[in-house]
PDB file of C-alpha atoms and ligand atoms in Angstrom:
ATOM      1  CA  MET S   1       0.000   0.000   0.000  1.00  0.00           C
ATOM      2  CA  PRO S   2       1.607   3.354  -1.032  1.00  0.00           C
ATOM      3  CA  SER S   3       2.010   5.967   1.703  1.00  0.00           C
ATOM      4  CA  LEU S   4      -0.057   9.179   1.593  1.00  0.00           C
ATOM      5  CA  PRO S   5       2.918  11.319   0.426  1.00  0.00           C
ATOM      6  CA  GLU S   6       3.568   8.759  -2.335  1.00  0.00           C
ATOM      7  CA  LEU S   7      -0.094   8.856  -3.414  1.00  0.00           C
ATOM      8  CA  MET S   8       0.002  12.685  -3.537  1.00  0.00           C
ATOM      9  CA  HIS S   9       3.288  12.564  -5.480  1.00  0.00           C
ATOM     10  CA  ARG S  10       1.878  10.157  -8.096  1.00  0.00           C
ATOM     11  CA  THR S  11      -1.377  12.154  -8.380  1.00  0.00           C
ATOM     12  CA  PHE S  12       0.589  15.351  -9.022  1.00  0.00           C
ATOM     13  CA  PHE S  13       2.605  13.753 -11.844  1.00  0.00           C
ATOM     14  CA  ARG S  14      -0.469  12.048 -13.338  1.00  0.00           C
ATOM     15  CA  THR S  15      -2.261  15.400 -13.452  1.00  0.00           C
ATOM     16  CA  LEU S  16       0.768  16.955 -15.185  1.00  0.00           C
ATOM     17  CA  SER S  17       0.609  14.255 -17.831  1.00  0.00           C
ATOM     18  CA  LEU S  18      -2.865  15.503 -18.892  1.00  0.00           C
ATOM     19  CA  LEU S  19      -0.889  18.224 -20.727  1.00  0.00           C
ATOM     20  CA  SER S  20       0.654  17.657 -24.159  1.00  0.00           C
ATOM     21  CA  PRO S  21       4.062  15.901 -24.014  1.00  0.00           C
ATOM     22  CA  GLY S  22       5.784  19.227 -24.870  1.00  0.00           C
ATOM     23  CA  ALA S  23       4.036  21.172 -22.087  1.00  0.00           C
ATOM     24  CA  GLN S  24       4.552  18.293 -19.645  1.00  0.00           C
ATOM     25  CA  GLY S  25       8.284  18.293 -20.513  1.00  0.00           C
ATOM     26  CA  THR S  26       8.551  22.043 -19.887  1.00  0.00           C
ATOM     27  CA  ILE S  27       6.944  21.753 -16.444  1.00  0.00           C
ATOM     28  CA  LEU S  28       8.964  18.634 -15.551  1.00  0.00           C
ATOM     29  CA  ARG S  29      12.160  20.541 -16.430  1.00  0.00           C
ATOM     30  CA  ARG S  30      11.135  23.483 -14.214  1.00  0.00           C
ATOM     31  CA  TYR S  31      10.056  21.179 -11.409  1.00  0.00           C
ATOM     32  CA  PHE S  32      13.343  19.247 -11.438  1.00  0.00           C
ATOM     33  CA  GLU S  33      15.427  22.444 -11.629  1.00  0.00           C
ATOM     34  CA  TRP S  34      13.613  23.476  -8.459  1.00  0.00           C
ATOM     35  CA  ARG S  35      14.029  19.990  -6.928  1.00  0.00           C
ATOM     36  CA  HIS S  36      17.777  20.192  -7.575  1.00  0.00           C
ATOM     37  CA  ARG S  37      18.053  23.616  -5.885  1.00  0.00           C
ATOM     38  CA  ILE S  38      19.810  21.678  -3.129  1.00  0.00           C
ATOM     39  CA  PRO S  39      22.564  19.171  -3.986  1.00  0.00           C
ATOM     40  CA  ASP S  40      21.662  15.486  -4.155  1.00  0.00           C
ATOM     41  CA  PRO S  41      17.981  15.865  -3.081  1.00  0.00           C
ATOM     42  CA  TRP S  42      17.443  12.086  -2.824  1.00  0.00           C
ATOM     43  CA  LYS S  43      20.812  11.440  -1.073  1.00  0.00           C
ATOM     44  CA  LEU S  44      21.783   9.093  -3.895  1.00  0.00           C
ATOM     45  CA  ALA S  45      25.491   9.514  -3.155  1.00  0.00           C
ATOM     46  CA  THR S  46      25.316   8.847   0.572  1.00  0.00           C
ATOM     47  CA  ASP S  47      22.297   6.696   1.439  1.00  0.00           C
ATOM     48  CA  SER S  48      23.293   3.064   2.069  1.00  0.00           C
ATOM     49  CA  TYR S  49      19.961   1.871   0.608  1.00  0.00           C
ATOM     50  CA  GLU S  50      20.780   3.588  -2.721  1.00  0.00           C
ATOM     51  CA  GLN S  51      24.330   2.155  -2.692  1.00  0.00           C
ATOM     52  CA  HIS S  52      22.901  -1.317  -2.084  1.00  0.00           C
ATOM     53  CA  LYS S  53      20.476  -0.861  -4.990  1.00  0.00           C
ATOM     54  CA  TYR S  54      23.260   0.254  -7.381  1.00  0.00           C
ATOM     55  CA  HIS S  55      25.513  -2.615  -6.323  1.00  0.00           C
ATOM     56  CA  THR S  56      22.692  -5.140  -6.708  1.00  0.00           C
ATOM     57  CA  THR S  57      21.684  -3.754 -10.108  1.00  0.00           C
ATOM     58  CA  LEU S  58      25.242  -4.078 -11.449  1.00  0.00           C
ATOM     59  CA  LYS S  59      25.444  -7.621 -10.071  1.00  0.00           C
ATOM     60  CA  HIS S  60      22.366  -8.744 -12.041  1.00  0.00           C
ATOM     61  CA  LEU S  61      23.411  -7.435 -15.460  1.00  0.00           C
ATOM     62  CA  PRO S  62      23.800 -10.104 -18.102  1.00  0.00           C
ATOM     63  CA  PRO S  63      27.589 -10.407 -18.533  1.00  0.00           C
ATOM     64  CA  ARG S  64      28.366  -8.922 -21.959  1.00  0.00           C
ATOM     65  CA  PRO S  65      31.042  -6.626 -23.389  1.00  0.00           C
ATOM     66  CA  TYR S  66      28.833  -3.494 -23.370  1.00  0.00           C
ATOM     67  CA  ARG S  67      30.208  -0.735 -25.617  1.00  0.00           C
ATOM     68  CA  ARG S  68      27.544   2.006 -25.460  1.00  0.00           C
ATOM     69  CA  ILE S  69      25.552   2.579 -22.282  1.00  0.00           C
ATOM     70  CA  ILE S  70      22.880   5.182 -21.481  1.00  0.00           C
ATOM     71  CA  GLU S  71      21.253   6.069 -18.180  1.00  0.00           C
ATOM     72  CA  VAL S  72      18.009   8.029 -18.528  1.00  0.00           C
ATOM     73  CA  GLY S  73      17.036  10.176 -15.554  1.00  0.00           C
ATOM     74  CA  CYS S  74      20.659  10.117 -14.342  1.00  0.00           C
ATOM     75  CA  ALA S  75      20.232  13.041 -11.858  1.00  0.00           C
ATOM     76  CA  GLU S  76      23.692  14.014 -10.518  1.00  0.00           C
ATOM     77  CA  GLY S  77      25.431  11.059 -12.118  1.00  0.00           C
ATOM     78  CA  VAL S  78      25.964   8.856  -9.058  1.00  0.00           C
ATOM     79  CA  PHE S  79      25.014   5.634 -10.840  1.00  0.00           C
ATOM     80  CA  THR S  80      26.498   6.942 -14.117  1.00  0.00           C
ATOM     81  CA  GLY S  81      29.842   7.117 -12.292  1.00  0.00           C
ATOM     82  CA  ALA S  82      29.409   3.540 -11.060  1.00  0.00           C
ATOM     83  CA  LEU S  83      28.732   2.460 -14.660  1.00  0.00           C
ATOM     84  CA  ALA S  84      31.833   4.296 -15.894  1.00  0.00           C
ATOM     85  CA  ARG S  85      33.930   2.449 -13.310  1.00  0.00           C
ATOM     86  CA  ALA S  86      32.308  -0.943 -13.970  1.00  0.00           C
ATOM     87  CA  TYR S  87      32.698  -0.624 -17.778  1.00  0.00           C
ATOM     88  CA  PRO S  88      35.964   1.272 -18.310  1.00  0.00           C
ATOM     89  CA  ASP S  89      35.978   0.645 -22.081  1.00  0.00           C
ATOM     90  CA  ALA S  90      32.368   1.675 -22.734  1.00  0.00           C
ATOM     91  CA  GLU S  91      30.996   5.030 -23.894  1.00  0.00           C
ATOM     92  CA  ILE S  92      28.580   6.246 -21.229  1.00  0.00           C
ATOM     93  CA  THR S  93      25.781   8.803 -21.684  1.00  0.00           C
ATOM     94  CA  GLY S  94      23.706  10.249 -18.847  1.00  0.00           C
ATOM     95  CA  VAL S  95      20.448  12.037 -19.744  1.00  0.00           C
ATOM     96  CA  ASP S  96      18.351  14.238 -17.474  1.00  0.00           C
ATOM     97  CA  VAL S  97      15.865  17.119 -17.843  1.00  0.00           C
ATOM     98  CA  SER S  98      17.621  19.175 -15.178  1.00  0.00           C
ATOM     99  CA  ALA S  99      20.594  21.341 -16.209  1.00  0.00           C
ATOM    100  CA  ARG S 100      21.466  21.840 -12.532  1.00  0.00           C
ATOM    101  CA  ALA S 101      21.641  18.094 -11.934  1.00  0.00           C
ATOM    102  CA  LEU S 102      23.865  17.671 -14.983  1.00  0.00           C
ATOM    103  CA  GLU S 103      26.217  20.451 -13.875  1.00  0.00           C
ATOM    104  CA  ARG S 104      26.815  18.467 -10.688  1.00  0.00           C
ATOM    105  CA  ALA S 105      27.016  15.200 -12.634  1.00  0.00           C
ATOM    106  CA  ARG S 106      29.842  16.698 -14.750  1.00  0.00           C
ATOM    107  CA  ALA S 107      31.690  17.721 -11.573  1.00  0.00           C
ATOM    108  CA  ARG S 108      31.284  14.170 -10.204  1.00  0.00           C
ATOM    109  CA  VAL S 109      32.127  12.311 -13.426  1.00  0.00           C
ATOM    110  CA  PRO S 110      34.133  14.573 -15.753  1.00  0.00           C
ATOM    111  CA  GLU S 111      33.199  14.424 -19.443  1.00  0.00           C
ATOM    112  CA  ASN S 112      36.220  13.076 -21.261  1.00  0.00           C
ATOM    113  CA  GLY S 113      35.146  11.848 -24.676  1.00  0.00           C
ATOM    114  CA  ARG S 114      34.026   8.550 -23.140  1.00  0.00           C
ATOM    115  CA  VAL S 115      31.504   9.961 -20.635  1.00  0.00           C
ATOM    116  CA  ARG S 116      29.000  12.670 -21.542  1.00  0.00           C
ATOM    117  CA  PHE S 117      25.850  14.200 -20.116  1.00  0.00           C
ATOM    118  CA  VAL S 118      22.930  15.468 -22.191  1.00  0.00           C
ATOM    119  CA  GLN S 119      19.986  17.605 -21.116  1.00  0.00           C
ATOM    120  CA  ALA S 120      16.866  16.098 -22.682  1.00  0.00           C
ATOM    121  CA  ASP S 121      13.368  14.820 -21.956  1.00  0.00           C
ATOM    122  CA  ILE S 122      13.237  11.059 -22.362  1.00  0.00           C
ATOM    123  CA  LEU S 123       9.716  11.345 -23.812  1.00  0.00           C
ATOM    124  CA  THR S 124      11.082  13.138 -26.873  1.00  0.00           C
ATOM    125  CA  HIS S 125      14.841  12.374 -26.992  1.00  0.00           C
ATOM    126  CA  ARG S 126      15.956  10.243 -29.966  1.00  0.00           C
ATOM    127  CA  PRO S 127      19.765   9.921 -29.927  1.00  0.00           C
ATOM    128  CA  GLU S 128      21.699   8.125 -32.651  1.00  0.00           C
ATOM    129  CA  PRO S 129      23.552   5.796 -32.732  1.00  0.00           C
ATOM    130  CA  ARG S 130      21.794   3.461 -30.327  1.00  0.00           C
ATOM    131  CA  PHE S 131      22.924   1.700 -27.144  1.00  0.00           C
ATOM    132  CA  ASP S 132      23.568  -1.879 -26.127  1.00  0.00           C
ATOM    133  CA  LEU S 133      22.676  -1.191 -22.474  1.00  0.00           C
ATOM    134  CA  VAL S 134      19.888   1.174 -21.342  1.00  0.00           C
ATOM    135  CA  PHE S 135      19.085   2.003 -17.692  1.00  0.00           C
ATOM    136  CA  CYS S 136      15.978   3.581 -16.314  1.00  0.00           C
ATOM    137  CA  SER S 137      15.838   3.728 -12.537  1.00  0.00           C
ATOM    138  CA  GLU S 138      13.429   5.614 -10.234  1.00  0.00           C
ATOM    139  CA  THR S 139      12.143   7.768 -13.100  1.00  0.00           C
ATOM    140  CA  LEU S 140       9.056   6.216 -14.759  1.00  0.00           C
ATOM    141  CA  TYR S 141       6.660   7.269 -11.975  1.00  0.00           C
ATOM    142  CA  TYR S 142       7.266  10.919 -12.919  1.00  0.00           C
ATOM    143  CA  LEU S 143       5.794  10.374 -16.369  1.00  0.00           C
ATOM    144  CA  GLY S 144       2.199   9.944 -15.249  1.00  0.00           C
ATOM    145  CA  ARG S 145      -0.659   8.319 -17.141  1.00  0.00           C
ATOM    146  CA  HIS S 146      -0.904   5.228 -19.362  1.00  0.00           C
ATOM    147  CA  ASP S 147      -0.261   6.927 -22.689  1.00  0.00           C
ATOM    148  CA  ARG S 148       2.945   8.554 -21.367  1.00  0.00           C
ATOM    149  CA  LEU S 149       4.172   5.263 -19.918  1.00  0.00           C
ATOM    150  CA  ARG S 150       3.449   3.597 -23.250  1.00  0.00           C
ATOM    151  CA  LEU S 151       5.348   6.412 -24.977  1.00  0.00           C
ATOM    152  CA  ALA S 152       8.236   6.055 -22.492  1.00  0.00           C
ATOM    153  CA  SER S 153       8.388   2.309 -23.193  1.00  0.00           C
ATOM    154  CA  ALA S 154       8.551   2.971 -26.936  1.00  0.00           C
ATOM    155  CA  GLN S 155      11.242   5.612 -26.392  1.00  0.00           C
ATOM    156  CA  LEU S 156      13.317   3.321 -24.157  1.00  0.00           C
ATOM    157  CA  SER S 157      13.077   0.370 -26.511  1.00  0.00           C
ATOM    158  CA  GLY S 158      13.921   2.745 -29.384  1.00  0.00           C
ATOM    159  CA  LEU S 159      17.261   3.487 -27.711  1.00  0.00           C
ATOM    160  CA  LEU S 160      18.401  -0.133 -28.060  1.00  0.00           C
ATOM    161  CA  VAL S 161      20.440  -1.803 -30.773  1.00  0.00           C
ATOM    162  CA  PRO S 162      19.195  -5.253 -31.834  1.00  0.00           C
ATOM    163  CA  ASP S 163      20.115  -7.678 -29.052  1.00  0.00           C
ATOM    164  CA  GLY S 164      20.459  -4.803 -26.563  1.00  0.00           C
ATOM    165  CA  VAL S 165      19.618  -4.965 -22.843  1.00  0.00           C
ATOM    166  CA  LEU S 166      17.243  -2.648 -20.960  1.00  0.00           C
ATOM    167  CA  VAL S 167      17.221  -2.500 -17.152  1.00  0.00           C
ATOM    168  CA  ALA S 168      14.375  -0.882 -15.188  1.00  0.00           C
ATOM    169  CA  VAL S 169      14.562  -0.408 -11.403  1.00  0.00           C
ATOM    170  CA  HIS S 170      11.559   0.880  -9.432  1.00  0.00           C
ATOM    171  CA  PRO S 171       9.885   0.442  -6.043  1.00  0.00           C
ATOM    172  CA  TRP S 172       8.068  -2.824  -5.459  1.00  0.00           C
ATOM    173  CA  PRO S 173       5.157  -3.564  -5.928  1.00  0.00           C
ATOM    174  CA  GLU S 174       4.623  -0.396  -8.030  1.00  0.00           C
ATOM    175  CA  ALA S 175       7.213  -1.813 -10.454  1.00  0.00           C
ATOM    176  CA  THR S 176       4.602  -4.391 -11.511  1.00  0.00           C
ATOM    177  CA  ARG S 177       2.527  -1.605 -13.044  1.00  0.00           C
ATOM    178  CA  LEU S 178       5.401   0.556 -14.327  1.00  0.00           C
ATOM    179  CA  HIS S 179       7.365  -2.318 -15.869  1.00  0.00           C
ATOM    180  CA  GLY S 180       4.099  -3.780 -17.228  1.00  0.00           C
ATOM    181  CA  TYR S 181       4.268  -1.137 -19.988  1.00  0.00           C
ATOM    182  CA  LEU S 182       7.705  -2.458 -20.977  1.00  0.00           C
ATOM    183  CA  ASP S 183       6.326  -6.035 -20.901  1.00  0.00           C
ATOM    184  CA  ALA S 184       3.548  -4.925 -23.249  1.00  0.00           C
ATOM    185  CA  HIS S 185       5.941  -3.351 -25.759  1.00  0.00           C
ATOM    186  CA  GLY S 186       6.182  -5.562 -28.820  1.00  0.00           C
ATOM    187  CA  SER S 187       9.946  -5.333 -29.271  1.00  0.00           C
ATOM    188  CA  LEU S 188      10.955  -6.280 -25.703  1.00  0.00           C
ATOM    189  CA  HIS S 189      10.966  -9.537 -23.793  1.00  0.00           C
ATOM    190  CA  ARG S 190      11.823 -10.185 -20.169  1.00  0.00           C
ATOM    191  CA  LEU S 191      15.147 -11.817 -19.421  1.00  0.00           C
ATOM    192  CA  GLY S 192      14.515 -11.837 -15.676  1.00  0.00           C
ATOM    193  CA  GLU S 193      13.420  -9.989 -12.570  1.00  0.00           C
ATOM    194  CA  GLN S 194      14.829  -9.774  -9.052  1.00  0.00           C
ATOM    195  CA  VAL S 195      12.687  -8.441  -6.226  1.00  0.00           C
ATOM    196  CA  TYR S 196      14.254  -7.240  -2.961  1.00  0.00           C
ATOM    197  CA  THR S 197      11.616  -6.963  -0.284  1.00  0.00           C
ATOM    198  CA  ALA S 198      13.721  -5.902   2.701  1.00  0.00           C
ATOM    199  CA  PRO S 199      12.888  -2.577   4.396  1.00  0.00           C
ATOM    200  CA  PRO S 200      13.106   0.370   4.095  1.00  0.00           C
ATOM    201  CA  ARG S 201      11.810   0.278   0.507  1.00  0.00           C
ATOM    202  CA  PRO S 202      11.380  -2.897  -1.548  1.00  0.00           C
ATOM    203  CA  PHE S 203      12.423  -2.638  -5.190  1.00  0.00           C
ATOM    204  CA  ALA S 204      12.474  -4.684  -8.384  1.00  0.00           C
ATOM    205  CA  ILE S 205      15.188  -4.940 -11.024  1.00  0.00           C
ATOM    206  CA  THR S 206      13.633  -6.067 -14.314  1.00  0.00           C
ATOM    207  CA  ILE S 207      15.837  -6.931 -17.271  1.00  0.00           C
ATOM    208  CA  TYR S 208      14.667  -6.961 -20.892  1.00  0.00           C
ATOM    209  CA  GLY S 209      16.193  -8.012 -24.171  1.00  0.00           C
ATOM    210  CA  THR S 210      15.111  -7.009 -27.659  1.00  0.00           C
ATOM    211  CA  LYS S 211      13.044  -9.568 -29.532  1.00  0.00           C
ATOM    212  CA  PRO S 212      14.757 -10.956 -32.605  1.00  0.00           C
ATOM    213  CA  GLY S 213      13.493  -9.697 -35.979  1.00  0.00           C
TER     214      GLY S 213
HETATM  215  C1  SAM D 301      14.884  10.089  -8.442  1.00  0.00           C
HETATM  216  S1  SAM D 301      16.001  10.641  -9.671  1.00  0.00           S
HETATM  217  C2  SAM D 301      16.700   9.069 -10.183  1.00  0.00           C
HETATM  218  C3  SAM D 301      18.192   9.137 -10.392  1.00  0.00           C
HETATM  219  C4  SAM D 301      18.868   7.865 -10.864  1.00  0.00           C
HETATM  220  N1  SAM D 301      18.195   7.253 -11.986  1.00  0.00           N
HETATM  221  C5  SAM D 301      19.027   6.860  -9.748  1.00  0.00           C
HETATM  222  O1  SAM D 301      18.233   5.918  -9.664  1.00  0.00           O
HETATM  223  O2  SAM D 301      19.959   7.030  -8.979  1.00  0.00           O
HETATM  224  C6  SAM D 301      14.944  10.968 -11.042  1.00  0.00           C
HETATM  225  C7  SAM D 301      15.601  11.845 -12.117  1.00  0.00           C
HETATM  226  O3  SAM D 301      14.820  11.735 -13.314  1.00  0.00           O
HETATM  227  C8  SAM D 301      14.850  12.980 -13.977  1.00  0.00           C
HETATM  228  N2  SAM D 301      13.694  13.024 -14.894  1.00  0.00           N
HETATM  229  C9  SAM D 301      12.375  13.030 -14.564  1.00  0.00           C
HETATM  230  N3  SAM D 301      11.616  13.062 -15.662  1.00  0.00           N
HETATM  231  C10 SAM D 301      12.465  13.069 -16.713  1.00  0.00           C
HETATM  232  C11 SAM D 301      12.277  13.091 -18.130  1.00  0.00           C
HETATM  233  N4  SAM D 301      11.053  13.145 -18.666  1.00  0.00           N
HETATM  234  N5  SAM D 301      13.371  13.085 -18.931  1.00  0.00           N
HETATM  235  C12 SAM D 301      14.624  13.038 -18.380  1.00  0.00           C
HETATM  236  N6  SAM D 301      14.865  13.025 -17.045  1.00  0.00           N
HETATM  237  C13 SAM D 301      13.793  13.033 -16.230  1.00  0.00           C
HETATM  238  C14 SAM D 301      14.816  14.006 -12.861  1.00  0.00           C
HETATM  239  O4  SAM D 301      15.338  15.253 -13.242  1.00  0.00           O
HETATM  240  C15 SAM D 301      15.657  13.321 -11.772  1.00  0.00           C
HETATM  241  O5  SAM D 301      16.984  13.788 -11.781  1.00  0.00           O
END
């Protein structure tokens, strides 16, 4: 059962998604600039729960020689930095709507030709070339209603090369609903899911591959 603050949070973002995707993107950008008025608003760099989640996520990745990796909704680049360390030969891209968050991400993980940060809305961003590993963690619940989650699933799957891997990490059991839109997307199939139910906040790591053909 979601807490009252969580219910209010989700209702706010669902209401925002009644706007057109462009108008929603503009308000999301303003909201997250405001949210990032203080450094690391979710304590991603210091909270042991977040560190555990990052460590666990990396542990469950299918072992492959990933060359191009993207993290959407990368905030201040805490997990992007972990990816850069775990895959020292890969090109890593972090995407976020907030310029403030990305300024701090660049201070944390300097851009060097291999790592880069891009300000964009994942509902409209279409980078080329594509990626063999795509991450989306703790971000889908900001996108609101069904049609936006369907659009987000299409956008995320559109980032992948054939035979790419997509990893979604969200609170459990809400992940059932959020990741259900990825399950329903015709070009993705589930490779596996791990659910961690320990307090303070259960979460699920769901891994998808692209369907052949
Ligand atoms: C809670 S943080 C998650 C950070 C990171 N993924 C993690 O798990 O450590 C959510 C981030 O998603 C970003 N975000 C929200 N909606 C977005 C969108 N439509 N496009 C790109 N970034 C978005 C926010 O600016 C925020 O920095």
